[in-house]
Short mmCIF file of C-alpha atoms in Angstrom, two decimals:
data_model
loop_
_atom_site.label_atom_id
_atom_site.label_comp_id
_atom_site.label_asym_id
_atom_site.label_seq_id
_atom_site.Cartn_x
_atom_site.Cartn_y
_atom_site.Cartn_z
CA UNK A 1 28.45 32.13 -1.58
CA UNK A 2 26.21 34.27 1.06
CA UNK A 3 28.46 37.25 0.86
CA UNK A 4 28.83 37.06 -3.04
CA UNK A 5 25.05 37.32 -3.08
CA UNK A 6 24.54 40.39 -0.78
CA UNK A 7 27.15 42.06 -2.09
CA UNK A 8 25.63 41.27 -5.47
CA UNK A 9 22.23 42.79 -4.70
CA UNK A 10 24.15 45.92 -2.68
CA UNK A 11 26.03 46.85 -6.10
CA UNK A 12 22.53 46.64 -8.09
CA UNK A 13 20.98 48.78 -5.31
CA UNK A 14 23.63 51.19 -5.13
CA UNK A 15 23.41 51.44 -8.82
CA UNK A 16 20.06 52.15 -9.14
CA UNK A 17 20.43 55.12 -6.32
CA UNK A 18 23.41 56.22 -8.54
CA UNK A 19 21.34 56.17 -12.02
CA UNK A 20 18.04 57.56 -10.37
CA UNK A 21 16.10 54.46 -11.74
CA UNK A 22 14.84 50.80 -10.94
CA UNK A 23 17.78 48.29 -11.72
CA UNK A 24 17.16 44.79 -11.86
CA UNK A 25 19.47 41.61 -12.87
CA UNK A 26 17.73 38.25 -14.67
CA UNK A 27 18.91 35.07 -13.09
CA UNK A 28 18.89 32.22 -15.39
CA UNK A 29 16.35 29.55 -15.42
CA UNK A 30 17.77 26.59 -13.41
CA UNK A 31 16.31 23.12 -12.25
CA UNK A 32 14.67 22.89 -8.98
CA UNK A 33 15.35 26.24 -8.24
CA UNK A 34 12.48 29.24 -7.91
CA UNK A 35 9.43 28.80 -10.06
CA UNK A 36 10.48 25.48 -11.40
CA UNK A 37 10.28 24.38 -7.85
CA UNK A 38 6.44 24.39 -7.98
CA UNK A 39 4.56 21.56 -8.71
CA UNK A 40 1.99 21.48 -12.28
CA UNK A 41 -0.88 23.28 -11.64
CA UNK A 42 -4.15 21.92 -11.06
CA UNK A 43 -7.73 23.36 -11.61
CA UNK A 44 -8.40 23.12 -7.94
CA UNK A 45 -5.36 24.85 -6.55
CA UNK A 46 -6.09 27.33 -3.56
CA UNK A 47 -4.27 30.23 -2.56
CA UNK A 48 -4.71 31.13 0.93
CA UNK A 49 -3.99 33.14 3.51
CA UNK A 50 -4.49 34.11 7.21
CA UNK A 51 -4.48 37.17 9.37
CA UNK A 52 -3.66 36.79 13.07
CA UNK A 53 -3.59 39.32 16.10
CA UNK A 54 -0.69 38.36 17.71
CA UNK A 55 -1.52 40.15 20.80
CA UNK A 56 -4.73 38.66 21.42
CA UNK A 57 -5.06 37.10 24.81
CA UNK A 58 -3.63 33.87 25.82
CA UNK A 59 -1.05 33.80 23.03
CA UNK A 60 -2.75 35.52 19.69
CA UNK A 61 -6.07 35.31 17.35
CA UNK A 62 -6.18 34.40 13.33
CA UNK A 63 -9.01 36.15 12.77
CA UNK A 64 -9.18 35.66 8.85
CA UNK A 65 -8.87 32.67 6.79
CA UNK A 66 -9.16 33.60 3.41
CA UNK A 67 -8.88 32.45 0.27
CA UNK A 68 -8.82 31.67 -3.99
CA UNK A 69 -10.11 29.20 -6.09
CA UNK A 70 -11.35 29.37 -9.89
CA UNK A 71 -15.09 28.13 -10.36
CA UNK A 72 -14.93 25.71 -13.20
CA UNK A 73 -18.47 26.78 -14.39
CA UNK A 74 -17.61 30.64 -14.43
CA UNK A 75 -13.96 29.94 -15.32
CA UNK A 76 -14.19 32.89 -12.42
CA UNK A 77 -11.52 33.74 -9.78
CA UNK A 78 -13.55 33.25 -5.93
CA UNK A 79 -12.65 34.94 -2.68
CA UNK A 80 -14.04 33.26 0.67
CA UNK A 81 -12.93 34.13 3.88
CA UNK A 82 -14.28 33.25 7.71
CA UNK A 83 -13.70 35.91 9.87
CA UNK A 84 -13.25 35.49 13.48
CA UNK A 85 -13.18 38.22 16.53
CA UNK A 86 -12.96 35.58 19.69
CA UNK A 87 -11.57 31.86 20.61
CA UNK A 88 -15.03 29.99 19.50
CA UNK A 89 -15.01 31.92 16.08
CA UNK A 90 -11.61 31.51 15.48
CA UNK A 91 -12.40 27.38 16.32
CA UNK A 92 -15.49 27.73 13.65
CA UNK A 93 -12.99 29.28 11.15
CA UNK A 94 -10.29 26.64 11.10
CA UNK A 95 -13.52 24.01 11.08
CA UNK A 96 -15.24 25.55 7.82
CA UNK A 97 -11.45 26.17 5.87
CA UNK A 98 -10.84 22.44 6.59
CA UNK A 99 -13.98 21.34 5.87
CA UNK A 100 -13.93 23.15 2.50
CA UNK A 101 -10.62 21.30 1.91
CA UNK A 102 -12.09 17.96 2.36
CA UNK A 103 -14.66 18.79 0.09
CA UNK A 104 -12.39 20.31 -2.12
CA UNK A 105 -10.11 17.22 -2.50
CA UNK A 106 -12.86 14.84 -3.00
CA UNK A 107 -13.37 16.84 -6.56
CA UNK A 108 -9.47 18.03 -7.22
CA UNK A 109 -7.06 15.38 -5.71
CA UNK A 110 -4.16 16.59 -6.94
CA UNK A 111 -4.72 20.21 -5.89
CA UNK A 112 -2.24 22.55 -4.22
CA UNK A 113 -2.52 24.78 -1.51
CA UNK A 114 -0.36 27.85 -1.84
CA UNK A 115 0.66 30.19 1.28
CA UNK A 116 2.37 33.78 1.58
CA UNK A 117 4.93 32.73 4.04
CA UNK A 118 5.79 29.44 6.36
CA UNK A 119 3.64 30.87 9.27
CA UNK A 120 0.09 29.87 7.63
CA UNK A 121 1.54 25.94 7.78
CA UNK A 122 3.22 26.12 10.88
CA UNK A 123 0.04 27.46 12.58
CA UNK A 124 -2.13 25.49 11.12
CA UNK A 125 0.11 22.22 12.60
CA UNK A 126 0.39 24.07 15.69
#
């Protein structure tokens, strides 16, 4: 199954060197598979992200936590972000994203929280 995918997406990619041009191939909807794997949005859904320096001392440094939500008066898309350049700032950061959380929830409990990659979860467990 692996190698019939990659060799799949090698023949549409040596195709579109070939023909000069952007190829692409639509996949057919199926359950519980890409988009259909996300839940039902809700008004309060968040998407965040976070940018570390991984070669900060002792072991690395997110220095940004930001992210989305729509303002139900405005209907408006918001950007917030806490930026942090040392350990204590970093500490504040993590503090005022879960605090807005908590807040959050108590208005929208059935929000999501969506992510870029599996990093922002595992470091924020971690």
């Amino acid at each position: 199954m692996t190698y019939e995918k990659i060799h799949g997406q090698a023949k549409i990619q040596f195709r579109g060197r070939v023909e000069n041009r952007n190829v692409h191939v639509l996949l057919g909807v199926e359950e519980e598979r890409g988009f259909n794997r996300l839940p039902m949005p809700s008004e309060g859904d968040i998407y965040f992200d976070f940018e570390g320096e991984h070669f900060y001392e002792d072991g690395g440094l997110e220095y940004l936590f930001g992210f989305t939500y729509k303002d139900l008066k405005s209907k408006e898309y918001i950007y917030k972000r806490f930026w942090a350049l040392d350990r204590q700032q970093e500490k504040d950061a993590f503090r005022k994203f879960v605090q807005f959380l908590t807040e959050h929830w108590e208005k929208f409990p059935g929000f999501h929280v969506y992510h870029f990659a599996p990093y922002e979860p595992a470091a924020m467990a971690g």
